[in-house]
Amino acid sequence: MNGRRVTIVDVAARAGVAISSASSALNGRSGVSQATRERVQEAARELGYVPSLRGRSLSTQRAFSIGFVLHRSLEVLEADPFFGAFIGGIEQAISPRGYALVLQVGSTLEEAEGRYRELAANRRVDGVLLNELRIDDSRIDLVQEIGLPAVGIVPPIDSFPLPCVRQGSAAGVRALVRHLVELGHRNIAHVAGPPGFVHSQERIDAWRGALEEAGLATGALIPGDFTYDGGRAAADEIAAMAERPSAVVCANDLSAVGLMIRAQELGWSVPGDLSICGYDGIALGTYVRPTLTTVQASPRRVGAAAAELLLDLIDDPEANALRHVDLPAGELVVGTSTGPVA
Amino acid sequence: MNGRRVTIVDVAARAGVAISSASSALNGRSGVSQATRERVQEAARELGYVPSLRGRSLSTQRAFSIGFVLHRSLEVLEADPFFGAFIGGIEQAISPRGYALVLQVGSTLEEAEGRYRELAANRRVDGVLLNELRIDDSRIDLVQEIGLPAVGIVPPIDSFPLPCVRQGSAAGVRALVRHLVELGHRNIAHVAGPPGFVHSQERIDAWRGALEEAGLATGALIPGDFTYDGGRAAADEIAAMAERPSAVVCANDLSAVGLMIRAQELGWSVPGDLSICGYDGIALGTYVRPTLTTVQASPRRVGAAAAELLLDLIDDPEANALRHVDLPAGELVVGTSTGPVA
DNA sequence: TTGAAAGCGCTACCAG
DNA sequence: CTGGTAGCGCTTTCAA
């Protein structure tokens, strides 16, 4: 805590060179002799110089940070472990490049949009990640309108107007359905995610398509919302059905667990009376009994890839304006929640 | 995207006043006539002016953001939903005050310390939150040494040298033990948290103290690490014991669930053969069967209170240098994982 | 009350 | 290759 912080001026003075030379030397730019560069670097080391992000930020017009807005209620945030993995992946990708993550929470979609506007207006971040995209997501227009670099995560198929990272769930869901068909199931229902979300729709389509491929009739499409309670409600809905499915594919693990617990409360045997699978591969699925058959997604890799792409986009908007990164699909994880049809 | 962003210069020009007057007017400082103030504000509104955080940051020597370093492995991050609540609370407290959260991840303690040093050196944040404090935590010296405002979360009892927020777990643990004693249990073990952590020790002490109060012998102290697998291992340890406890108080919910699942795999009935309780009150405890008896902590409120205190500290270091905030203890939540002794 | 001007710490341009 | 110097957008001091 000895008085003033050391700035580039101090370094330049100590090395006996101009400030501009010191800057060039420290940033590895060309235009400085090797001798000067070394002198400057040594001076910086001796003085314990750390460049001020603020000065750099103002002069380069960069914040050296990216934003991520979680748009879900605080309540859900407390229950769902899924997004922690995302964040880990993002951090892993950006911190080596000198960037930091600014995390915001917007409970409602409106609030989230407000956050994006704010972030863009005061330029707190150089770009943002758009997760949990909806079909016709309003944020797409928003970021284009306000000129905020953005990368979409699991975007609508095809002509997505922004760079994006996709880990498609279609292959995984098909694998789940095939697995069930092999076990002899003929009546396979689906507990969907909340309507409007790209990944909800993708899983519905994949489930339908896989049934068709197998030459089976389309099963019951039960509404859901990715939550534990939504899964429980789905079980009650199934209980009320005249012709009950022998297997269910849920849009995610959390709802699958809710469904399973409720099914057991209703006195059904899982998988004896009902085979259940989820999607995501969260740890919770291995805690419950029976263990959940699911697809192992890679949120950490998705987060890392998206963040990486965003930094590339910030560095070179032209070259990366439409880059699409496709991650390998998640793999089938067979638990004990699925079994042969009774 | 019409060309340049609007700056305070534009606002001043439009209002026909000096830049300094515009600044004062916009920041509600005195020294400007009401008429001028209104003219400036209107100009700002018309132009859609949003102050640049960068300019402000450089001139005020403030980053308008606070840091939070998660020091745990990415693997754990994916499984534990607990910290999401913290973050929600932090956000809730700081965003109305114009601050943002910079989130970092340090897998190891060394890495985490490096992050704190970095954060302080380049002044990316104005202060940090120190969570999961250890007894004699090295970060305490660190932040004092580098002059980084910091607030401790659940700090060591008594003479903690920094401002802090505490939600003591002693009362909750005692309530758990009393609950078990009332059910007739006489041999009550404890699955501890990882050694060295303040909240691990606090819970051990509370468990011991409560047993003493009840006039019971101290039960077995089983090592643990707050993880699911640690809980499973504890069950195996109990299985190997000559005189098995009839009840166990676990240091947190996640390990309690691991213990419970493993106990059931071993063929024990819960609570028939073994009563189990946890601590935290995470959603997972209500998903499992039997449901977990636990204590409902308030991570969101802790996060909010800590962030609030940190901003106060940044605003006025003198006045808040030693403020300690004590949150009401968590309440006992009786689930079905505890029952009368057989 | 108002306005001019000096920084905050850095980058980048442009003469020398 | 080197060294002035002009910003980046804002706050704040000091004269007028």
XYZ file of C-alpha atoms (C1' of nucleotides) in Angstrom:
716
model
C 0.000 0.000 0.000
C 2.841 2.436 -0.680
C 1.045 5.467 -2.033
C 0.135 5.714 -5.661
C -0.259 2.715 -7.898
C 2.439 2.302 -10.487
C 1.420 3.328 -13.983
C 2.942 3.058 -17.380
C 4.449 6.485 -16.831
C 6.549 5.126 -13.991
C 7.655 2.213 -16.085
C 8.635 4.436 -18.997
C 10.535 6.764 -16.694
C 12.389 3.938 -15.051
C 13.323 2.397 -18.391
C 14.251 5.818 -19.695
C 11.971 5.607 -22.726
C 8.859 7.328 -23.977
C 5.462 6.222 -22.783
C 4.487 5.160 -26.257
C 7.545 2.950 -26.516
C 6.799 1.408 -23.181
C 3.273 0.669 -24.300
C 4.438 -0.944 -27.513
C 7.070 -2.936 -25.713
C 4.664 -4.245 -23.128
C 1.998 -5.178 -25.618
C 4.329 -7.018 -27.917
C 3.722 -4.607 -30.724
C 6.407 -4.145 -33.347
C 8.368 -0.934 -33.658
C 10.658 -1.295 -30.666
C 14.165 -2.643 -30.600
C 14.797 -5.807 -28.686
C 17.000 -3.916 -26.263
C 14.322 -1.364 -25.445
C 11.705 -4.034 -25.081
C 13.759 -5.896 -22.553
C 14.582 -2.781 -20.614
C 10.932 -1.876 -20.399
C 9.875 -5.336 -19.385
C 12.450 -5.404 -16.666
C 11.387 -2.013 -15.384
C 7.797 -3.210 -15.313
C 8.768 -6.311 -13.399
C 10.839 -4.391 -10.898
C 8.037 -1.951 -10.275
C 5.380 -4.638 -10.128
C 3.471 -2.930 -12.865
C 0.010 -4.185 -13.730
C -1.760 -2.348 -16.536
C -4.927 -0.583 -15.474
C -7.930 -2.077 -17.088
C -9.659 1.266 -16.834
C -7.180 3.206 -18.865
C -6.970 0.481 -21.415
C -10.696 0.185 -21.483
C -11.270 3.828 -22.190
C -8.654 4.135 -24.871
C -9.359 0.869 -26.660
C -13.113 1.098 -26.334
C -13.249 -2.346 -24.899
C -14.542 -3.578 -21.579
C -12.637 -6.848 -21.588
C -15.621 -8.618 -20.232
C -18.626 -10.422 -21.585
C -22.122 -10.650 -20.244
C -24.457 -13.475 -19.481
C -27.991 -12.842 -18.345
C -29.793 -15.644 -16.618
C -33.424 -15.142 -17.303
C -35.154 -17.299 -14.830
C -36.681 -16.758 -11.481
C -34.533 -16.794 -8.416
C -36.533 -19.740 -7.182
C -35.591 -21.924 -10.121
C -32.019 -20.776 -9.855
C -31.839 -22.326 -6.454
C -32.981 -25.710 -7.604
C -31.355 -26.224 -10.960
C -27.681 -27.153 -10.919
C -27.475 -27.084 -14.670
C -26.219 -23.574 -15.263
C -23.233 -23.904 -12.962
C -21.597 -26.036 -15.588
C -22.153 -23.390 -18.240
C -20.502 -20.786 -16.152
C -17.556 -23.009 -15.436
C -17.081 -23.526 -19.139
C -17.340 -19.854 -19.939
C -14.791 -18.932 -17.308
C -12.440 -21.600 -18.492
C -12.491 -20.137 -21.980
C -12.273 -16.433 -21.268
C -9.960 -15.984 -18.333
C -6.848 -17.071 -20.249
C -7.678 -14.361 -22.742
C -7.880 -11.675 -20.098
C -11.626 -11.427 -20.128
C -14.040 -11.660 -17.235
C -17.626 -12.717 -16.929
C -20.300 -10.287 -15.830
C -23.265 -12.221 -14.610
C -26.715 -10.743 -14.410
C -30.063 -12.122 -13.415
C -33.326 -11.162 -15.050
C -36.278 -12.929 -13.509
C -38.635 -12.217 -16.320
C -37.989 -11.971 -20.017
C -38.705 -8.259 -19.928
C -36.288 -7.719 -17.111
C -33.667 -9.732 -18.965
C -34.108 -7.608 -22.058
C -33.701 -4.525 -19.947
C -30.417 -5.898 -18.721
C -29.172 -6.447 -22.228
C -30.060 -2.900 -23.159
C -28.304 -1.575 -20.119
C -25.230 -3.660 -20.771
C -25.086 -2.367 -24.307
C -25.836 1.226 -23.421
C -23.168 1.701 -20.794
C -20.842 -0.685 -22.588
C -20.061 -2.693 -19.548
C -19.400 -5.705 -21.715
C -18.125 -6.263 -25.231
C -20.624 -8.924 -26.076
C -23.193 -11.280 -24.673
C -24.219 -14.885 -24.724
C -27.811 -15.669 -25.563
C -28.929 -18.892 -23.969
C -32.197 -20.759 -23.888
C -33.280 -19.235 -27.130
C -36.901 -19.148 -28.081
C -38.361 -19.572 -31.484
C -38.429 -16.007 -32.842
C -36.510 -14.813 -29.837
C -36.855 -11.069 -29.405
C -33.275 -10.782 -28.215
C -32.015 -11.518 -31.693
C -33.471 -8.300 -33.031
C -32.473 -6.529 -29.876
C -28.750 -7.222 -30.077
C -28.706 -6.412 -33.761
C -30.533 -3.187 -33.147
C -28.213 -2.035 -30.407
C -25.127 -3.365 -32.124
C -24.073 -5.706 -29.369
C -21.961 -8.672 -30.429
C -23.765 -11.840 -29.430
C -23.502 -15.580 -29.721
C -26.537 -17.817 -29.615
C -26.579 -21.049 -27.699
C -28.633 -23.831 -29.211
C -30.308 -21.561 -31.724
C -33.172 -22.259 -34.093
C -32.190 -24.646 -36.843
C -30.893 -23.181 -40.102
C -30.766 -19.564 -40.970
C -29.813 -18.177 -37.584
C -28.572 -14.625 -38.163
C -25.884 -14.667 -35.488
C -22.901 -16.838 -34.756
C -23.899 -19.724 -32.554
C -23.015 -22.911 -30.803
C -25.228 -25.896 -31.076
C -25.310 -29.213 -29.356
C -28.316 -30.724 -30.966
C -30.560 -32.860 -28.826
C -32.318 -34.594 -31.710
C -29.823 -37.431 -31.994
C -29.938 -38.016 -28.265
C -33.713 -38.109 -28.097
C -33.810 -40.496 -31.040
C -31.353 -42.724 -29.246
C -33.610 -42.728 -26.204
C -36.626 -43.684 -28.266
C -34.718 -46.436 -30.072
C -33.555 -47.739 -26.722
C -37.157 -47.927 -25.550
C -38.322 -49.535 -28.762
C -35.669 -52.188 -28.401
C -37.029 -52.893 -24.951
C -40.371 -53.612 -26.561
C -42.208 -50.375 -25.873
C -44.892 -49.397 -28.351
C -46.661 -46.584 -26.563
C -44.095 -43.914 -25.781
C -45.168 -40.532 -24.453
C -43.228 -37.286 -24.219
C -43.214 -34.760 -21.420
C -42.314 -31.567 -23.250
C -40.407 -28.489 -22.208
C -42.155 -25.131 -22.028
C -43.564 -24.094 -25.402
C -41.689 -21.590 -27.487
C -38.209 -22.742 -26.652
C -36.045 -24.060 -29.419
C -34.812 -26.982 -27.421
C -38.326 -27.859 -26.335
C -39.476 -28.021 -29.922
C -36.385 -29.850 -31.101
C -37.031 -32.636 -28.623
C -40.681 -32.894 -29.524
C -39.803 -33.192 -33.185
C -37.098 -35.756 -32.554
C -39.424 -37.867 -30.424
C -42.106 -37.770 -33.120
C -39.619 -38.507 -35.853
C -38.113 -41.448 -34.037
C -41.518 -42.998 -33.433
C -42.341 -42.609 -37.074
C -39.082 -44.219 -38.087
C -39.892 -47.139 -35.843
C -43.282 -47.418 -37.460
C -45.094 -46.582 -34.254
C -48.047 -44.319 -33.643
C -47.324 -40.966 -32.083
C -47.722 -41.171 -28.327
C -49.200 -38.673 -25.936
C -47.611 -35.238 -25.828
C -47.787 -34.059 -22.232
C -47.062 -30.412 -21.457
C -44.206 -29.673 -19.094
C -41.906 -26.869 -18.075
C -38.504 -28.375 -17.283
C -39.199 -28.274 -13.534
C -39.493 -30.955 -10.902
C -43.065 -30.014 -10.166
C -43.899 -30.066 -13.835
C -42.735 -33.667 -13.897
C -44.929 -34.538 -10.967
C -47.924 -32.977 -12.656
C -47.173 -35.044 -15.758
C -47.384 -38.221 -13.686
C -50.811 -37.230 -12.489
C -51.830 -36.531 -16.030
C -50.676 -39.981 -17.072
C -52.561 -41.510 -14.179
C -55.734 -39.997 -15.572
C -55.227 -41.374 -19.072
C -57.420 -44.142 -20.420
C -54.582 -45.839 -22.216
C -51.384 -45.280 -20.317
C -48.023 -45.256 -22.070
C -45.487 -47.880 -21.014
C -42.618 -45.424 -21.376
C -42.019 -41.684 -21.245
C -39.271 -39.540 -22.648
C -38.972 -36.310 -20.658
C -37.531 -33.123 -22.072
C -35.012 -32.879 -19.238
C -33.750 -34.711 -16.195
C -35.315 -32.528 -13.552
C -38.819 -33.138 -14.836
C -38.034 -36.825 -15.324
C -37.085 -37.113 -11.681
C -40.261 -35.330 -10.644
C -42.258 -37.698 -12.798
C -40.480 -40.714 -11.390
C -40.913 -39.737 -7.755
C -44.581 -39.015 -8.262
C -45.049 -42.274 -10.178
C -43.599 -44.161 -7.257
C -45.870 -42.305 -4.879
C -48.783 -43.433 -7.028
C -47.675 -46.958 -6.406
C -46.232 -47.673 -9.825
C -43.066 -49.595 -10.248
C -40.352 -47.922 -12.302
C -39.463 -49.294 -14.772
C -41.925 -52.195 -14.294
C -45.071 -50.155 -14.847
C -43.448 -47.212 -16.513
C -40.042 -46.681 -18.085
C -38.755 -43.129 -17.748
C -35.929 -41.233 -19.351
C -34.654 -37.709 -19.106
C -32.221 -35.487 -20.935
C -29.157 -33.548 -19.713
C -27.252 -36.005 -17.570
C -27.253 -33.975 -14.360
C -25.867 -35.522 -11.196
C -29.321 -35.749 -9.683
C -30.166 -38.478 -12.144
C -27.570 -40.728 -10.555
C -28.741 -39.959 -7.019
C -32.264 -41.216 -7.445
C -33.357 -44.852 -7.505
C -33.776 -46.223 -10.033
C -31.060 -44.204 -11.730
C -32.165 -42.215 -14.695
C -31.677 -43.282 -18.278
C -30.727 -40.073 -20.036
C -28.480 -38.371 -22.538
C -25.306 -36.784 -21.313
C -25.135 -33.222 -22.607
C -22.014 -31.115 -22.156
C -23.010 -27.733 -20.803
C -19.440 -26.989 -19.872
C -18.243 -27.521 -23.396
C -21.136 -25.565 -24.788
C -20.331 -22.675 -22.469
C -16.666 -22.792 -23.361
C -17.294 -22.990 -27.086
C -19.798 -20.161 -27.005
C -17.516 -17.906 -25.006
C -14.605 -18.687 -27.268
C -16.669 -17.858 -30.297
C -17.849 -14.627 -28.735
C -14.292 -13.463 -28.104
C -13.377 -14.327 -31.676
C -16.362 -12.358 -32.840
C -15.334 -9.363 -30.791
C -11.809 -9.561 -32.168
C -12.911 -9.956 -35.739
C -16.573 -9.264 -36.381
C -16.353 -9.799 -40.121
C -14.711 -13.180 -40.111
C -16.917 -14.645 -37.426
C -20.213 -13.018 -38.233
C -21.846 -16.282 -39.123
C -19.652 -18.958 -37.685
C -21.641 -21.916 -36.445
C -20.059 -24.397 -34.103
C -21.566 -27.836 -33.923
C -20.703 -29.910 -30.895
C -20.946 -33.680 -30.961
C -24.276 -34.911 -29.671
C -24.599 -36.168 -26.135
C -24.377 -39.887 -25.549
C -26.997 -42.252 -24.289
C -26.613 -43.152 -20.625
C -28.614 -46.213 -19.727
C -29.751 -46.209 -16.132
C -32.189 -48.463 -14.347
C -35.263 -46.340 -14.914
C -35.940 -48.052 -18.226
C -36.663 -51.751 -18.711
C -38.518 -54.238 -20.870
C -42.186 -53.627 -21.359
C -44.319 -55.658 -18.955
C -26.413 2.493 -35.002
C -26.134 6.077 -36.171
C -22.432 6.757 -35.976
C -20.845 7.849 -32.750
C -22.325 7.199 -29.352
C -23.697 10.220 -27.607
C -21.448 11.558 -24.890
C -21.760 14.163 -22.238
C -20.232 16.637 -24.671
C -23.226 16.242 -26.940
C -25.596 16.714 -24.069
C -23.804 19.846 -22.898
C -23.769 21.263 -26.412
C -27.437 20.594 -26.919
C -28.334 22.155 -23.596
C -26.014 25.055 -24.333
C -24.035 24.664 -21.121
C -20.537 23.679 -20.129
C -19.589 20.046 -19.750
C -18.963 20.470 -16.078
C -22.415 21.901 -15.571
C -23.935 19.041 -17.480
C -22.061 16.596 -15.304
C -23.225 18.248 -12.111
C -26.758 18.464 -13.340
C -26.913 14.826 -14.316
C -25.393 13.572 -11.104
C -27.642 15.586 -8.885
C -24.785 17.596 -7.488
C -25.430 21.086 -6.193
C -24.118 24.164 -7.914
C -26.495 24.301 -10.833
C -29.671 26.281 -11.143
C -32.910 24.424 -11.406
C -33.430 25.782 -14.889
C -30.059 24.547 -16.115
C -30.568 21.173 -14.528
C -33.850 20.678 -16.267
C -32.472 21.814 -19.594
C -29.607 19.347 -19.291
C -31.827 16.501 -18.266
C -34.119 17.118 -21.160
C -31.225 17.249 -23.589
C -29.955 13.978 -22.220
C -33.330 12.378 -22.616
C -33.767 13.639 -26.140
C -30.372 12.365 -27.142
C -30.788 9.055 -25.362
C -27.678 9.686 -23.370
C -26.289 6.902 -21.215
C -23.130 7.731 -19.276
C -20.132 5.683 -20.271
C -19.026 3.447 -17.498
C -15.499 3.614 -18.850
C -15.087 7.307 -18.621
C -16.657 7.373 -15.220
C -14.563 4.479 -14.132
C -11.296 6.087 -15.085
C -12.052 9.421 -13.572
C -13.647 8.190 -10.358
C -11.265 5.298 -9.835
C -14.122 2.922 -9.438
C -15.039 -0.150 -11.405
C -18.678 -0.260 -10.323
C -18.480 -3.973 -9.994
C -17.688 -6.478 -7.302
C -16.006 -9.834 -7.536
C -16.882 -13.278 -6.365
C -14.484 -16.156 -6.803
C -15.882 -19.630 -6.577
C -13.111 -21.803 -5.383
C -14.236 -25.257 -6.143
C -13.668 -27.660 -8.907
C -15.748 -27.474 -12.020
C -17.013 -30.963 -11.287
C -18.547 -29.950 -7.988
C -19.967 -26.843 -9.569
C -22.036 -29.003 -11.842
C -23.595 -30.951 -9.032
C -24.222 -28.434 -6.320
C -27.168 -26.101 -6.776
C -26.375 -24.192 -3.645
C -24.369 -21.317 -5.009
C -27.007 -20.285 -7.537
C -28.992 -18.878 -4.681
C -26.050 -16.836 -3.474
C -25.599 -15.289 -6.837
C -29.238 -14.474 -7.115
C -29.054 -12.670 -3.809
C -25.951 -10.748 -4.737
C -27.454 -9.590 -7.998
C -30.629 -8.544 -6.304
C -28.674 -6.299 -3.967
C -26.188 -4.704 -6.313
C -27.968 -4.088 -9.580
C -30.249 -1.387 -8.161
C -27.114 0.428 -7.076
C -25.580 0.323 -10.518
C -23.081 -2.353 -9.719
C -22.434 -5.606 -11.549
C -21.105 -8.946 -10.487
C -17.886 -10.302 -11.914
C -17.804 -14.013 -11.387
C -14.603 -15.990 -11.429
C -13.814 -19.613 -10.881
C -10.702 -20.874 -9.154
C -10.576 -24.632 -9.019
C -7.919 -24.784 -6.364
C -7.272 -22.492 -3.453
C -4.051 -21.297 -5.055
C -5.806 -20.514 -8.282
C -8.498 -18.671 -6.385
C -5.920 -16.573 -4.600
C -4.336 -15.755 -7.911
C -7.695 -14.502 -9.088
C -8.050 -12.224 -6.112
C -4.606 -10.782 -6.726
C -5.417 -10.206 -10.359
C -8.730 -8.606 -9.559
C -7.011 -6.265 -7.135
C -4.063 -5.515 -9.367
C -5.944 -4.493 -12.459
C -8.774 -3.051 -10.391
C -11.451 -4.829 -12.262
C -13.614 -4.763 -9.166
C -14.006 -2.457 -6.204
C -14.276 -5.209 -3.669
C -14.792 -8.910 -3.208
C -16.865 -11.373 -1.282
C -15.041 -14.070 0.633
C -17.144 -17.165 0.980
C -16.545 -20.567 2.504
C -13.992 -19.178 4.859
C -11.459 -21.425 6.459
C -10.092 -21.175 9.919
C -7.050 -18.913 9.491
C -8.041 -18.263 5.921
C -5.110 -16.926 3.927
C -7.371 -14.655 1.932
C -7.907 -12.468 4.971
C -4.274 -11.410 4.997
C -4.291 -11.256 1.246
C -7.067 -8.702 0.889
C -5.629 -6.596 3.675
C -2.211 -6.697 2.097
C -3.416 -5.666 -1.329
C -5.921 -3.210 0.042
C -8.964 -4.777 -1.499
C -12.266 -4.113 0.273
C -13.755 -7.436 1.274
C -16.664 -8.887 3.169
C -16.497 -12.295 4.789
C -19.355 -14.734 4.624
C -19.844 -16.924 7.657
C -16.512 -15.958 9.169
C -14.731 -17.371 12.182
C -16.505 -16.530 15.400
C -15.464 -13.375 17.251
C -12.595 -11.156 16.337
C -12.921 -11.325 12.568
C -10.880 -8.440 11.175
C -13.176 -7.634 8.273
C -16.825 -6.748 7.924
C -18.888 -9.873 7.580
C -22.244 -11.533 7.323
C -23.057 -14.511 9.404
C -25.900 -16.948 9.450
C -24.794 -19.206 12.221
C -25.507 -22.886 11.859
C -25.073 -23.735 15.541
C -28.672 -23.087 16.498
C -29.912 -25.157 13.585
C -27.679 -28.100 14.346
C -28.738 -28.002 17.980
C -32.352 -28.032 16.878
C -31.647 -31.114 14.775
C -30.034 -32.908 17.671
C -32.854 -31.965 20.020
C -35.328 -33.251 17.463
C -33.503 -36.580 17.378
C -33.260 -36.776 21.139
C -36.980 -36.218 21.424
C -37.465 -39.143 19.093
C -35.562 -41.260 21.562
C -32.148 -41.400 19.911
C -29.200 -41.851 22.242
C -26.392 -42.633 19.827
C -26.153 -39.767 17.344
C -23.242 -39.550 14.932
C -22.074 -36.642 12.808
C -20.810 -36.693 9.248
C -18.565 -33.664 9.177
C -17.667 -31.200 6.449
C -14.105 -30.986 5.176
C -11.676 -30.023 7.928
C -10.476 -26.473 8.161
C -13.681 -24.772 7.164
C -15.376 -22.528 9.632
C -18.806 -23.901 8.962
C -17.530 -27.468 9.245
C -16.126 -26.775 12.672
C -19.127 -24.791 13.787
C -21.382 -27.739 13.065
C -19.129 -30.211 14.809
C -19.043 -28.023 17.898
C -22.792 -27.517 17.879
C -23.434 -31.244 17.540
C -21.078 -31.991 20.431
C -22.532 -29.232 22.552
C -26.102 -30.335 21.983
C -25.289 -33.907 22.932
C -23.644 -32.685 26.086
C -26.642 -30.552 26.933
C -28.859 -33.575 26.517
C -26.605 -35.530 28.817
C -25.609 -37.950 26.086
C -22.216 -39.367 25.229
C -20.498 -37.908 22.192
C -21.256 -40.020 19.160
C -19.012 -41.032 16.295
C -17.434 -38.234 14.272
C -17.267 -39.420 10.683
C -15.174 -37.461 8.203
C -16.930 -36.041 5.177
C -16.468 -33.436 2.497
C -19.893 -31.957 1.718
C -20.247 -34.148 -1.388
C -22.683 -36.840 -2.369
C -19.934 -39.423 -2.624
C -18.608 -38.396 0.754
C -22.026 -39.215 2.180
C -21.999 -42.618 0.545
C -18.597 -43.336 1.998
C -19.882 -42.365 5.416
C -22.611 -44.987 5.129
C -20.018 -47.643 4.434
C -18.059 -46.459 7.405
C -21.116 -46.760 9.593
C -21.777 -50.247 8.239
C -18.337 -51.257 9.470
C -18.896 -49.949 12.976
C -19.304 -52.307 15.909
C -21.915 -50.166 17.573
C -23.930 -48.385 14.947
C -25.596 -45.039 15.665
C -29.359 -44.866 15.344
C -29.209 -41.377 13.908
C -26.813 -39.181 11.954
C -26.569 -35.450 11.557
C -24.787 -34.596 8.319
C -22.964 -31.336 7.771
C -24.979 -30.610 4.639
C -27.846 -31.918 2.553
C -25.856 -33.263 -0.339
C -23.845 -35.599 1.839
C -26.977 -36.549 3.761
C -28.627 -37.629 0.531
C -25.553 -39.646 -0.425
C -25.608 -41.290 2.945
C -29.293 -42.050 2.696
C -29.128 -43.555 -0.777
C -26.204 -45.722 0.187
C -27.909 -46.781 3.406
C -30.907 -47.918 1.403
C -28.655 -49.827 -0.952
C -27.208 -51.563 2.073
C -30.687 -52.719 2.913
C -31.336 -50.434 5.828
C -34.638 -48.766 6.324
C -34.582 -44.993 6.720
C -35.603 -43.869 9.255
C -36.352 -47.318 10.718
C -32.763 -48.461 11.000
C -31.169 -45.060 10.729
C -32.511 -41.536 11.052
C -30.716 -39.015 8.861
C -30.665 -35.254 8.743
C -28.856 -32.721 6.640
C -28.294 -28.993 6.638
C -29.014 -26.300 4.010
C -32.515 -27.034 2.831
C -31.743 -27.523 -0.843
C -34.480 -28.658 -3.191
C -32.859 -32.053 -3.599
C -33.822 -32.883 -0.034
C -37.480 -32.726 -1.001
C -36.996 -34.844 -4.116
C -35.664 -37.917 -2.374
C -37.699 -40.444 -0.414
C -37.889 -40.246 2.492
C -37.652 -36.480 2.395
C -34.801 -35.004 4.299
C -35.075 -33.526 7.751
C -32.856 -30.473 7.593
C -32.391 -26.836 8.466
C -33.447 -24.229 5.955
C -30.572 -21.813 5.427
C -31.033 -18.645 3.368
C -28.175 -18.386 0.894
C -30.036 -15.771 -1.062
C -30.369 -13.527 1.938
C -26.783 -14.128 2.905
C -25.644 -13.194 -0.580
C -27.799 -10.098 -0.611
C -26.687 -8.962 2.828
C -23.031 -9.528 2.057
C -23.201 -7.647 -1.218
C -25.065 -4.809 0.405
C -22.458 -4.583 3.117
C -19.660 -4.637 0.567
C -21.130 -1.691 -1.323
C -21.514 0.210 1.923
C -17.911 -0.566 2.715
C -16.769 0.695 -0.657
C -18.775 3.867 -0.207
C -17.574 4.490 3.299
C -14.629 2.358 4.393
C -14.302 3.959 7.812
C -17.865 3.601 8.959
C -18.229 0.018 7.832
C -14.778 -1.328 8.560
C -16.047 -3.691 11.199
C -19.752 -3.983 10.671
C -21.033 -7.452 11.404
C -24.423 -8.514 10.154
C -26.123 -11.389 11.893
C -28.904 -13.118 10.035
C -31.581 -15.097 11.858
C -30.732 -18.767 12.075
C -32.306 -21.218 9.688
C -35.379 -23.099 10.801
C -35.821 -26.767 11.375
C -37.571 -28.583 8.538
C -38.841 -31.970 9.628
C -38.961 -34.458 6.789
C -39.564 -38.193 6.838
C -35.932 -39.221 7.065
C -36.047 -39.057 10.852
C -38.260 -41.130 13.102
C -38.500 -42.744 16.513
C -35.660 -44.989 17.507
C -36.437 -48.649 16.825
C -24.054 29.783 -10.925
C -21.144 28.867 -14.811
C -17.225 27.470 -17.702
C -12.500 26.310 -18.768
C -9.146 23.047 -18.067
C -6.551 19.492 -15.790
C -6.336 14.985 -15.061
C -7.583 9.459 -14.612
C -4.039 5.527 -17.492
C -3.708 3.902 -21.612
C -3.303 3.449 -26.895
C -2.185 5.080 -31.351
C -0.926 8.330 -34.633
C 2.650 10.932 -36.639
C 6.811 13.485 -36.892
C 11.554 13.135 -36.169
C 13.244 2.857 -33.964
C 11.808 6.596 -30.829
C 9.220 10.218 -28.581
C 5.780 13.706 -28.368
C 0.865 14.279 -28.281
C -3.945 13.867 -29.013
C -7.627 11.663 -27.594
C -11.100 7.958 -25.015
C -15.568 10.168 -21.602
C -15.995 11.541 -17.384
C -15.322 14.144 -12.794
C -13.550 17.873 -10.237
C -11.072 21.882 -9.093
C -10.618 26.601 -9.652
C -11.492 31.127 -11.750
C -14.564 34.156 -13.549
